[in-house]
CSV table of C-alpha atoms in Angstrom, one decimal:
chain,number,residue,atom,x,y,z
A,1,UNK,CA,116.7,59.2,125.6
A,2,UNK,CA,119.2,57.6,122.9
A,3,UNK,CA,117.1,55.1,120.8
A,4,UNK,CA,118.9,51.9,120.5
A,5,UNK,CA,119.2,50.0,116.9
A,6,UNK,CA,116.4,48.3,115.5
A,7,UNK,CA,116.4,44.5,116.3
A,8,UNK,CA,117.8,42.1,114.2
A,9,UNK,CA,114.9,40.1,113.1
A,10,UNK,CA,115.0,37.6,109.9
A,11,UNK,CA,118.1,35.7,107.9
A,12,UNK,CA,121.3,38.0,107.0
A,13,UNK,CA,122.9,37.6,103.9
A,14,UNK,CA,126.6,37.4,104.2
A,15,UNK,CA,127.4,38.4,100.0
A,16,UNK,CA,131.5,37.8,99.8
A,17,UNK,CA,133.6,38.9,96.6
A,18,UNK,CA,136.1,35.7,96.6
A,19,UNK,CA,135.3,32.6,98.1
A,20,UNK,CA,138.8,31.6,98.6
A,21,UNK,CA,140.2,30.3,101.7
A,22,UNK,CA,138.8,33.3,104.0
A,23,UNK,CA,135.6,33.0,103.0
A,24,UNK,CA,135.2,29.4,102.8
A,25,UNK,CA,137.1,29.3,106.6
A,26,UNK,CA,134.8,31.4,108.1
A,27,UNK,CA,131.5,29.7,106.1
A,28,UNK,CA,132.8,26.4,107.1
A,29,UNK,CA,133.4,27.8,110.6
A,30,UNK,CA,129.8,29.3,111.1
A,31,UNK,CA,128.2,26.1,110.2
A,32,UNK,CA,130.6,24.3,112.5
A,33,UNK,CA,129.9,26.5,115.5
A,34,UNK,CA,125.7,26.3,114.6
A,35,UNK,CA,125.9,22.9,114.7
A,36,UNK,CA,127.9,23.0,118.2
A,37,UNK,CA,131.6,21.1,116.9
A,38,UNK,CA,133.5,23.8,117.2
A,39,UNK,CA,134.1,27.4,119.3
A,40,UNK,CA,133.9,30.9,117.1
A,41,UNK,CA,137.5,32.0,118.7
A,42,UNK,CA,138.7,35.2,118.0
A,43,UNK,CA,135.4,36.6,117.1
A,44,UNK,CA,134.6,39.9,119.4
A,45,UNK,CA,131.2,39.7,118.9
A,46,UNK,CA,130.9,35.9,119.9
A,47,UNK,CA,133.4,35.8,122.6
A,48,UNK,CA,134.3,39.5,123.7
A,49,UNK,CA,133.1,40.9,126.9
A,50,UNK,CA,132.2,44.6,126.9
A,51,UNK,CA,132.3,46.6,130.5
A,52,UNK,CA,129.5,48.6,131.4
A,53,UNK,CA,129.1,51.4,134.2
A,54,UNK,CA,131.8,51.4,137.2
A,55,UNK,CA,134.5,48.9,137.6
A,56,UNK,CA,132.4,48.5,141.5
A,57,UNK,CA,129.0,47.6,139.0
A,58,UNK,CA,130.7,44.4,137.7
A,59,UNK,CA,128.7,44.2,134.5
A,60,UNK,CA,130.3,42.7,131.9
A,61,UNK,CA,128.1,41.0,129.3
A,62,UNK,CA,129.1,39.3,126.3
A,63,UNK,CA,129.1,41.7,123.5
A,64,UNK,CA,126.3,39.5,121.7
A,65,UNK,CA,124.4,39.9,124.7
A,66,UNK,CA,124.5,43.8,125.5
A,67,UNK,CA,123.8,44.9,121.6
A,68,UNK,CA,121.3,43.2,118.8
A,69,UNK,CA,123.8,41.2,116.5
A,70,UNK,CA,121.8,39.2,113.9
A,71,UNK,CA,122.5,35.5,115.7
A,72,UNK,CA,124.8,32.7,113.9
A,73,UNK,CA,121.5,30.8,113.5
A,74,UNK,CA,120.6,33.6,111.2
A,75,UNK,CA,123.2,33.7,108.6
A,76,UNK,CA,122.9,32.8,104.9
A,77,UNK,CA,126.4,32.8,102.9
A,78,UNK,CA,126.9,33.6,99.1
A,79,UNK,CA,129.5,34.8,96.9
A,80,UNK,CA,131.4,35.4,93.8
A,81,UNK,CA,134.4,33.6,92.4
A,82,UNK,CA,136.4,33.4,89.0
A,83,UNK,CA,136.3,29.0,90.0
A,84,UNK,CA,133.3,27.5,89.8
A,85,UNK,CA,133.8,25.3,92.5
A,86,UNK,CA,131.4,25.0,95.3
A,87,UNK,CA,132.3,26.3,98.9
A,88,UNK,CA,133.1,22.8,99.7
A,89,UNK,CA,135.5,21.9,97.4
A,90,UNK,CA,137.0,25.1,97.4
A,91,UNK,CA,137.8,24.9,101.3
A,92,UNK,CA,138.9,21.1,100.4
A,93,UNK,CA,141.7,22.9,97.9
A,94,UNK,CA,142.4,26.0,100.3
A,95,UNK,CA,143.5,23.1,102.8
A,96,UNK,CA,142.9,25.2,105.8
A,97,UNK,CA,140.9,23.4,107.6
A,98,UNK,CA,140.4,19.5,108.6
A,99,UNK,CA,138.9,17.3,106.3
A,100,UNK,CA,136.8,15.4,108.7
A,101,UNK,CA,135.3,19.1,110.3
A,102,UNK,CA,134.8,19.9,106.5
A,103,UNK,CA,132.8,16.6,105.9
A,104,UNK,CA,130.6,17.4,108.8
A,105,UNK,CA,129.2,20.3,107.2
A,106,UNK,CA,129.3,19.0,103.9
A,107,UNK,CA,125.6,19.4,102.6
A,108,UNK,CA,125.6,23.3,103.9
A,109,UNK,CA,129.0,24.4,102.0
A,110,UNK,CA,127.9,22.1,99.1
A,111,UNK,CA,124.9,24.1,98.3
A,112,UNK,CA,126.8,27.5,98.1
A,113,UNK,CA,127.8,27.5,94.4
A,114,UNK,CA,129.3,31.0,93.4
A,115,UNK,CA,128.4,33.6,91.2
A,116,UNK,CA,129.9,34.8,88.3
A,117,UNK,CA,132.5,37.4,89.5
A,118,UNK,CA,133.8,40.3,88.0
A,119,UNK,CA,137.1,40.1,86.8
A,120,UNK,CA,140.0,41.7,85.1
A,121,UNK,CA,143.4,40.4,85.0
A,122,UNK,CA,144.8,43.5,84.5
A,123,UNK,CA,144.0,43.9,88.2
A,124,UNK,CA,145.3,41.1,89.2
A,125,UNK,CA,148.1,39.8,86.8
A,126,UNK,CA,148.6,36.1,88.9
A,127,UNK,CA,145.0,35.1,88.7
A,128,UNK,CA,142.9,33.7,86.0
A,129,UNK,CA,139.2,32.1,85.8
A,130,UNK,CA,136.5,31.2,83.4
A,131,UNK,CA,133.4,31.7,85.5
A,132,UNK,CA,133.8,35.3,85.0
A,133,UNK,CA,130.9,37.5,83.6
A,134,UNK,CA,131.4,39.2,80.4
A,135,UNK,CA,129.5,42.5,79.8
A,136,UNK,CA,129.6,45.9,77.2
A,137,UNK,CA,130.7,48.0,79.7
A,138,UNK,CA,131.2,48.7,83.8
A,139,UNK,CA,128.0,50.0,84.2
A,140,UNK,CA,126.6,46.8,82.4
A,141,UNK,CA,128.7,44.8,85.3
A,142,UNK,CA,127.6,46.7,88.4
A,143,UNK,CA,123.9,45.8,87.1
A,144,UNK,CA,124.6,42.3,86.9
A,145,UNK,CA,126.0,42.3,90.6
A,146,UNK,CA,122.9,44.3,91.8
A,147,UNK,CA,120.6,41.9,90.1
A,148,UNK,CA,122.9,39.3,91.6
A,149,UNK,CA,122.4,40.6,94.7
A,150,UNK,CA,118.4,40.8,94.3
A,151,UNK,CA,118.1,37.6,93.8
A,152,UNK,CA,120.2,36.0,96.2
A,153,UNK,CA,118.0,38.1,98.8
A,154,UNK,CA,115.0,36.9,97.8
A,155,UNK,CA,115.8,33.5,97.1
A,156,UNK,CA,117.2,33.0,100.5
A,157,UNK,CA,114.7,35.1,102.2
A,158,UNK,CA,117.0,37.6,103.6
A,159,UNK,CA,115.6,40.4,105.7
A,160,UNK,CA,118.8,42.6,105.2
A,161,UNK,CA,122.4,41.9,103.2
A,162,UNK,CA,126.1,42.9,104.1
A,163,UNK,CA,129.0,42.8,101.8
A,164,UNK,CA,132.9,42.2,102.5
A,165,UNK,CA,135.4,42.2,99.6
A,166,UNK,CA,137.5,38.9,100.6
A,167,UNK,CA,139.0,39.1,96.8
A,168,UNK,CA,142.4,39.0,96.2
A,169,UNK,CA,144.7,42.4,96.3
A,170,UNK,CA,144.5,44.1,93.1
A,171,UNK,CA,147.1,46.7,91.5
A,172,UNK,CA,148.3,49.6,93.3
A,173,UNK,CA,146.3,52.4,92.3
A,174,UNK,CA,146.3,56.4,92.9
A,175,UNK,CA,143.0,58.3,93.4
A,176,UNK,CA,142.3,59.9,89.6
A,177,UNK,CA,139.5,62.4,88.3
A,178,UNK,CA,136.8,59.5,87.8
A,179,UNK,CA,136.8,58.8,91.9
A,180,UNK,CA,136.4,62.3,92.6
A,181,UNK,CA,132.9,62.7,92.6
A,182,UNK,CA,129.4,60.3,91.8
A,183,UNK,CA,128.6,61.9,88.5
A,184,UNK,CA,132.1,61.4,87.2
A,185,UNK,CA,132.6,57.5,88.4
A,186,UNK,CA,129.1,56.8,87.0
A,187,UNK,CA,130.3,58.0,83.6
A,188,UNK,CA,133.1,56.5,84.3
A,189,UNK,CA,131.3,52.9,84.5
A,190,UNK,CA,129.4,53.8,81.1
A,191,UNK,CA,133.0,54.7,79.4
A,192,UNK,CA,135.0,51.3,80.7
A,193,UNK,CA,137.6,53.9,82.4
A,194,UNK,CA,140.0,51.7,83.5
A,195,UNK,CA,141.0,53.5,86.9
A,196,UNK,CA,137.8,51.8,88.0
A,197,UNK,CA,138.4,48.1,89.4
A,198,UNK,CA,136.6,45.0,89.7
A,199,UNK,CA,136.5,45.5,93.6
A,200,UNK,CA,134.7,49.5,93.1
A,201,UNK,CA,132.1,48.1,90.7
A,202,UNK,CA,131.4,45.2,93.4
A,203,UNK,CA,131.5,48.4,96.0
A,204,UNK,CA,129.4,50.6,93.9
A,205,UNK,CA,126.5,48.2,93.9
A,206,UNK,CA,126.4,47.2,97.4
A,207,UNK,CA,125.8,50.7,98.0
A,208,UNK,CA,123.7,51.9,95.4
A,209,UNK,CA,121.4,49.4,97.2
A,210,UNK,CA,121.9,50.1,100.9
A,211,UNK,CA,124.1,47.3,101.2
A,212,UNK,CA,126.7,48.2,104.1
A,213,UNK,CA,130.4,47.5,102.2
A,214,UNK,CA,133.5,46.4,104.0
A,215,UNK,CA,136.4,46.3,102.3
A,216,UNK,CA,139.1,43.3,103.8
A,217,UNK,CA,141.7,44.0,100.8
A,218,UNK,CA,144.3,47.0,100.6
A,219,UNK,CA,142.8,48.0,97.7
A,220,UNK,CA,141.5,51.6,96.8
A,221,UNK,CA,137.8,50.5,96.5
A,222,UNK,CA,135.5,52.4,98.3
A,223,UNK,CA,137.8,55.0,99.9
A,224,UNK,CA,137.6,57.5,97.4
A,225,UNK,CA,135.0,60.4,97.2
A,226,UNK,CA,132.8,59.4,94.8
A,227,UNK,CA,131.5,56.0,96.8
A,228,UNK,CA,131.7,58.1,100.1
A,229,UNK,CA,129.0,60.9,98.3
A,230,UNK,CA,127.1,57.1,97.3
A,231,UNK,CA,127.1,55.7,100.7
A,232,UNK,CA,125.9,59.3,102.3
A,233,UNK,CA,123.7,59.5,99.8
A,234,UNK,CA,122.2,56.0,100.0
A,235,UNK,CA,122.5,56.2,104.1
A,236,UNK,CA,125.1,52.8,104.0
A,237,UNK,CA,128.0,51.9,106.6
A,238,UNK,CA,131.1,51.3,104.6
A,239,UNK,CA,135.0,51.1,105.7
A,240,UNK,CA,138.1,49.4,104.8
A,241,UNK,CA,141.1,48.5,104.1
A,242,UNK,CA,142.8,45.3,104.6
A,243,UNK,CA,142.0,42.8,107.2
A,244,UNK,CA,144.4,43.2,110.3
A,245,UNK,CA,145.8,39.5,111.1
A,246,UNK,CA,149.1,38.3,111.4
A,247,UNK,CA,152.5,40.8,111.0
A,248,UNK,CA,150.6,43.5,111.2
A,249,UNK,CA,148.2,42.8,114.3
A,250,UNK,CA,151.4,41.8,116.1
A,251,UNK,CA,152.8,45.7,115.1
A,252,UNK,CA,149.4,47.4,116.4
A,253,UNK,CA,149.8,45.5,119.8
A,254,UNK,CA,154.0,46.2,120.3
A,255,UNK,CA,154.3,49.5,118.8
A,256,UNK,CA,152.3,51.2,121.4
A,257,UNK,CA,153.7,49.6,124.1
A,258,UNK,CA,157.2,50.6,122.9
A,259,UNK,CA,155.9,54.1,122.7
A,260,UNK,CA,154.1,54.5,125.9
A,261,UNK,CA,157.4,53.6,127.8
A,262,UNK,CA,159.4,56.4,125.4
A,263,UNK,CA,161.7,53.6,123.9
A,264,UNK,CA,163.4,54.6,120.6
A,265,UNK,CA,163.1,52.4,117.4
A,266,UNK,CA,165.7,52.7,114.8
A,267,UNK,CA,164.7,49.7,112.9
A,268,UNK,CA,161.8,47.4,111.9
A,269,UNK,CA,162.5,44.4,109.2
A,270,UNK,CA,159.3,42.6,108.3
A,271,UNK,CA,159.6,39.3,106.7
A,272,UNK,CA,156.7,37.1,105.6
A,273,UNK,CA,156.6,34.1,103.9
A,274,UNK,CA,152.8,32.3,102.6
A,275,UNK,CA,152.0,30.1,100.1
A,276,UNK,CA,148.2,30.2,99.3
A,277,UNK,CA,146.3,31.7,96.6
A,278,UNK,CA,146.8,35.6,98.2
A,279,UNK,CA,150.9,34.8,98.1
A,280,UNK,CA,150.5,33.9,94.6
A,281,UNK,CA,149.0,37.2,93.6
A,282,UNK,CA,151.5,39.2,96.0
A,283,UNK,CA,154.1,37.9,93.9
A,284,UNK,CA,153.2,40.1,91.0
A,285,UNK,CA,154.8,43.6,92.1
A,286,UNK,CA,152.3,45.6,91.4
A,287,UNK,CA,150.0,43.8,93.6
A,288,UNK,CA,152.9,43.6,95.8
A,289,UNK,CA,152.9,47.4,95.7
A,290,UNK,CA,149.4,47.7,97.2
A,291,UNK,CA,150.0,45.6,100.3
A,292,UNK,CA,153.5,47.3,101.0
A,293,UNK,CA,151.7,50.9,101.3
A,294,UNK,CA,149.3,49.5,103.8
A,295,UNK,CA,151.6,47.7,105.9
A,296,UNK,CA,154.3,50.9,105.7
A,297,UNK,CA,151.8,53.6,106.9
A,298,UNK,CA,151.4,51.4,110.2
A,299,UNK,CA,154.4,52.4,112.1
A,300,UNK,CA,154.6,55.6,110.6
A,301,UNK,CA,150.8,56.5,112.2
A,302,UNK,CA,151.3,55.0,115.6
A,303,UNK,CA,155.0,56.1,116.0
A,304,UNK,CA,154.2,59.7,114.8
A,305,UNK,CA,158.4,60.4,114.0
A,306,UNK,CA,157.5,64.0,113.2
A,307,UNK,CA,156.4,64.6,116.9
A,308,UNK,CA,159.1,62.3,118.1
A,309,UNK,CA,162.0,63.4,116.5
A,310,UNK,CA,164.7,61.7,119.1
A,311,UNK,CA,162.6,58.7,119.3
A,312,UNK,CA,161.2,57.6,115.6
A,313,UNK,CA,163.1,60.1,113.4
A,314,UNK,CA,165.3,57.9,111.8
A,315,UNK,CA,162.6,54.7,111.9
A,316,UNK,CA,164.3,52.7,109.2
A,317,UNK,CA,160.8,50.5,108.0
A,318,UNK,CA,161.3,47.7,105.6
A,319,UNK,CA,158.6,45.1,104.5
A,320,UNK,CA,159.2,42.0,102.4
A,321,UNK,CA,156.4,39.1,101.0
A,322,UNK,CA,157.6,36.1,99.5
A,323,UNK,CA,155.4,33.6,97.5
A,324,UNK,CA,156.4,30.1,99.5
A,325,UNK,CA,153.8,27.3,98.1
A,326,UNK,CA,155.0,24.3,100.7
A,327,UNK,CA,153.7,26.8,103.9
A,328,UNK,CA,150.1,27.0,102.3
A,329,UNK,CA,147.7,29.5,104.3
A,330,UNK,CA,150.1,29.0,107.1
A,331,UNK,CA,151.7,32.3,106.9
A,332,UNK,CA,155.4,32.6,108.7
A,333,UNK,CA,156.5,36.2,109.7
A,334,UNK,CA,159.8,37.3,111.2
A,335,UNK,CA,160.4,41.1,112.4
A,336,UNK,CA,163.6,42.4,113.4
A,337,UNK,CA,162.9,45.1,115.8
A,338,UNK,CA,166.1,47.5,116.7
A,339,UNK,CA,165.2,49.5,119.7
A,340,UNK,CA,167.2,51.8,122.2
A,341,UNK,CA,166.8,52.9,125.9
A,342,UNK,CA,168.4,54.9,128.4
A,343,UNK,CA,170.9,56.9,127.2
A,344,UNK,CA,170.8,55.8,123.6
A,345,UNK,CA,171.8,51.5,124.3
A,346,UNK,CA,171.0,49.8,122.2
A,347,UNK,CA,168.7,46.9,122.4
A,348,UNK,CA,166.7,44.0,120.1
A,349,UNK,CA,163.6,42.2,120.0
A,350,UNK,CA,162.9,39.0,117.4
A,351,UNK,CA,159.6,37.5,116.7
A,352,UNK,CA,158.5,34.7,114.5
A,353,UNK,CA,155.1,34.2,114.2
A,354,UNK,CA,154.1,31.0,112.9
A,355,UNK,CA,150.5,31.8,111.9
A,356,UNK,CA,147.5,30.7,110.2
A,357,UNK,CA,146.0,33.4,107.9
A,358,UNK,CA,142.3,32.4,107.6
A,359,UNK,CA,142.1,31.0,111.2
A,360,UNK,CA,142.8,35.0,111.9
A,361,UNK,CA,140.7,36.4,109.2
A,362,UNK,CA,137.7,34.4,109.1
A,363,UNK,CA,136.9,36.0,112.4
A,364,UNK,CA,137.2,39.4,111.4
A,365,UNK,CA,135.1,38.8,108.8
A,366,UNK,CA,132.0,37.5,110.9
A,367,UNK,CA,132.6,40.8,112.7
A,368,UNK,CA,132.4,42.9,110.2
A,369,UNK,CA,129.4,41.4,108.9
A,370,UNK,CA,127.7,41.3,111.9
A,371,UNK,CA,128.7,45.3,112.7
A,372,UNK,CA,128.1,46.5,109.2
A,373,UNK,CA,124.8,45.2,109.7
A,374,UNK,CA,124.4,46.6,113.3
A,375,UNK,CA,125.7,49.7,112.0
A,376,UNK,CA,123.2,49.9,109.1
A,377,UNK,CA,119.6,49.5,111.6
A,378,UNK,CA,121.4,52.4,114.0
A,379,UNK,CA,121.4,54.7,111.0
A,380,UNK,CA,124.7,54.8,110.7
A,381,UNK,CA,126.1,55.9,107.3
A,382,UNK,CA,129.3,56.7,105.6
A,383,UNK,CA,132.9,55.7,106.7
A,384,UNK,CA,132.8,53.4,109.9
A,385,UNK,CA,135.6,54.5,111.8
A,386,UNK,CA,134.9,52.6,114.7
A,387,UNK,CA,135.5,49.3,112.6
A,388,UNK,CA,139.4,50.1,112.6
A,389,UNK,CA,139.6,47.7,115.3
A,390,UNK,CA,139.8,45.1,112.2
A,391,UNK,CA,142.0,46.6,109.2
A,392,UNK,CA,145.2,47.4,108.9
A,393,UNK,CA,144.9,50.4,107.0
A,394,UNK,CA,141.5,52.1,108.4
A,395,UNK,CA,139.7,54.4,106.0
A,396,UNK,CA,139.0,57.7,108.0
A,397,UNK,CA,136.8,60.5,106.8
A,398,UNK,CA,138.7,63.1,104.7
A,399,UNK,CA,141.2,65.1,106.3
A,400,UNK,CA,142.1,62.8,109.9
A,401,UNK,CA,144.8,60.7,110.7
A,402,UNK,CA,144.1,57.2,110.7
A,403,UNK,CA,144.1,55.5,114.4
A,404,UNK,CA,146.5,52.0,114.4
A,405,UNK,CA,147.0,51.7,117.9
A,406,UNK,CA,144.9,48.5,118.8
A,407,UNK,CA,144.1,49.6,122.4
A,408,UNK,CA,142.7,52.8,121.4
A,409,UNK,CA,140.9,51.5,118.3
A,410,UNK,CA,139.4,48.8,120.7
A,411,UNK,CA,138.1,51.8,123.3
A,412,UNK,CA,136.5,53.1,120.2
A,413,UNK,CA,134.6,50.6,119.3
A,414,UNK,CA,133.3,49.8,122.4
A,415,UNK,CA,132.3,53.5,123.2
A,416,UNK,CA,130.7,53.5,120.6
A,417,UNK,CA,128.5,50.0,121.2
A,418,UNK,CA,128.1,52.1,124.4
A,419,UNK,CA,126.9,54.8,123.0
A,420,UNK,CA,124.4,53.0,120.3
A,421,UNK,CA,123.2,51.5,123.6
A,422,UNK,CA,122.9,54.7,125.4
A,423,UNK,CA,125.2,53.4,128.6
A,424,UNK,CA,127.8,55.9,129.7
A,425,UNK,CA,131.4,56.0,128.1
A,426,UNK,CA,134.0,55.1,129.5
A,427,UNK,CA,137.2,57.3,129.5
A,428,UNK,CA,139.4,55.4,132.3
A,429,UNK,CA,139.6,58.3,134.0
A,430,UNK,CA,138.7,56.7,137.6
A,431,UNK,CA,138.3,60.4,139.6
A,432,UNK,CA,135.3,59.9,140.2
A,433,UNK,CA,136.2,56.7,142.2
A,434,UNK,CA,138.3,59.2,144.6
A,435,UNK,CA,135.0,61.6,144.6
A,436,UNK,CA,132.9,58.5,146.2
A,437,UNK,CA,135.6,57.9,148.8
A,438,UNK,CA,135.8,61.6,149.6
A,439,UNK,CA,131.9,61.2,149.9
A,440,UNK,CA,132.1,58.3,151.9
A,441,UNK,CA,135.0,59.5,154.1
């Protein structure tokens, strides 16, 4: 008999790196929905129905309902940030989300002051801060963040603690020698080696803890060797990279329909214009770098041109980000899509999608959270790969193709709640509805 995950008794400490409008959207969104003014929409594991048994059974409970999620009531917030500002005047700036829902919450995202982060600007050119904590060395900061973390657990009274990186996109960055394996990356930390970033000490002592890491950024972080022998060793959930919301979600929903028919796709031009605080460091190309790579490999992994020669093989894939402060968090994408049918004519599809970053993030994030820490009492550990549902780039374990396609990625996840639950997986097959009519007949 499978045995199910422990329950999910006592508070949950959500720690996030960046307390910038994601994470002060979703905080401010938590409290809203505790307090019964608002709806968590979008969130799987608040609203989602999962299917269980037969299609003739007609179960289908809430997600919430069929696996132990720590509950909303349970949730205790904290962070990091280079600003000092409290999570309520930090959403106020972000200008997200109304004023008056803001106000109603007021005392809750008033008494969430943030740490000291961990900060470089050669990371992250556009950005600068003062409440940044100054240390000898790397290894000196990833203490600080583990005491950090200590202390937040026990003065909050937290029963367990989750971690996801909502910090900005650092500088593209190539797996080196120092993230090959533990020892190295440890000395690594001792010798300031700069092919470690802020976001990989953050990483490093999350998991050097047990704390399950997600990673909603593009950057490297915790997808290189060294954190995966960590996270094995330490028996912690992590995964990554880059929270899936607008352009992108859009792509992991169209693409596979385009390729289940057998339609070819010479072209795809991806516009995107956003004005908050994540536009401003996208403007920098070298940050810019890091986000292009994980949109790019999108396509590429869904459409598969080397299989689909006639179909994909001359995909012509452009992405472009522009810094726009007027739109705000109120990200505007356009995508060009030139497709062809029977007989090679030609054909087009245009979409402009006028949407909200954080409203699609913040979501994701109490997700993650609440599966990292789901994953963590199954005895899950290592790379998550059933969390790919939620990025746009999904770390996979060495060696496999990442999965984009959002329809496959949500079977995944839900086999595998199945599974933890020890209810029968579902494959779609449906013979086995013919067998019972045979029978019957």
């Amino acid at each position: 008999m499978h045995t199910p995950p422990e329950k999910a008794e006592g508070k949950l400490g959500v720690l996030l790196p960046g307390l910038g409008a994601v994470a002060t959207t979703l905080i401010a969104g938590v409290e809203a929905v505790k307090k019964n003014l608002a709806q968590p929409v979008g969130s799987l594991t608040q609203m989602g129905n999962i299917r269980l048994g037969k299609r003739t059974e007609n179960r289908y409970p809430k997600i919430k309902d069929f696996v132990p999620l720590a509950d909303l009531q349970d949730l205790v917030f904290g962070g990091w940030d280079v600003y000092s500002d409290n999570v309520f005047e930090a959403a106020l700036k972000a200008k997200v989300l109304d004023p008056m829902l803001l106000h109603a919450v007021r005392p809750e995202l008033e008494a969430i002051k943030p740490m000291q982060a961990v900060f470089d600007r050669a990371y992250v050119s556009n950005l600068d801060g003062d409440h940044v904590k100054q240390a000898a060395t790397k290894a000196d900061l990833a203490r600080a963040v583990m005491e950090d973390i200590e202390s937040f657990r026990e003065a909050n009274d937290c029963a367990r603690v989750v971690m996801i990186w909502c910090g900005s996109t650092e500088k593209y960055m190539e797996p080196s020698a120092v993230h090959t394996c533990l020892e190295l990356f440890e000395a690594g930390l001792q010798n300031n080696d700069p092919a470690i970033s802020p976001s990989m000490i953050y990483a490093y002592a999350a998991i050097k803890l047990g704390v399950p890491f997600l990673n909603g950024a593009p950057n490297l972080t915790c997808d290189i060797p060294a954190l995966m022998e960590l996270a094995k060793q330490t028996g912690t959930p992590i995964g990554g990279k880059d929270f899936k919301t607008g352009q992108t979600l859009m792509k992991t929903i169209l693409a596979p329909g385009l390729q289940a028919r057998a339609l070819g796709i010479k072209g795809w031009f991806s516009s995107n214009i956003l004005g908050n605080r994540d536009g401003y460091v996208l403007d920098h190309p070298d940050n810019f770098k890091t986000k292009e790579v994980s949109k790019l490999s999108v396509l590429e992994d869904i459409l598969q041109p080397d299989i689909n020669p006639e179909l994909y093989g001359e995909l012509y894939h452009k992405v472009r980000i522009n810094y726009y402060p007027p739109h705000g968090d109120n990200k505007e994408s356009w995508d060009n899509i030139d497709i062809f049918g029977w007989l090679g004519y030609s054909m087009q599809i245009k979409i402009n999608f006028l949407c909200r970053d954080s409203i699609l993030a913040a979501p994701i994030v109490l997700d993650l959270a609440l599966f990292g820490d789901l994953a963590k009492r199954a005895g899950m550990s290592g790379v998550q790969e059933w969390l790919s549902f939620y990025f746009k780039s999904p770390q996979t374990l060495p060696g496999l193709r990442p999965e984009h396609d959002i329809f496959k990625q949500l079977i995944k996840l839900q086999n595998t709640l199945r599974h933890l639950m020890g209810e029968d997986l579902i494959t779609h097959l449906g013979l086995d509805y013919d067998q019972d009519l045979v029978e019957a007949l």
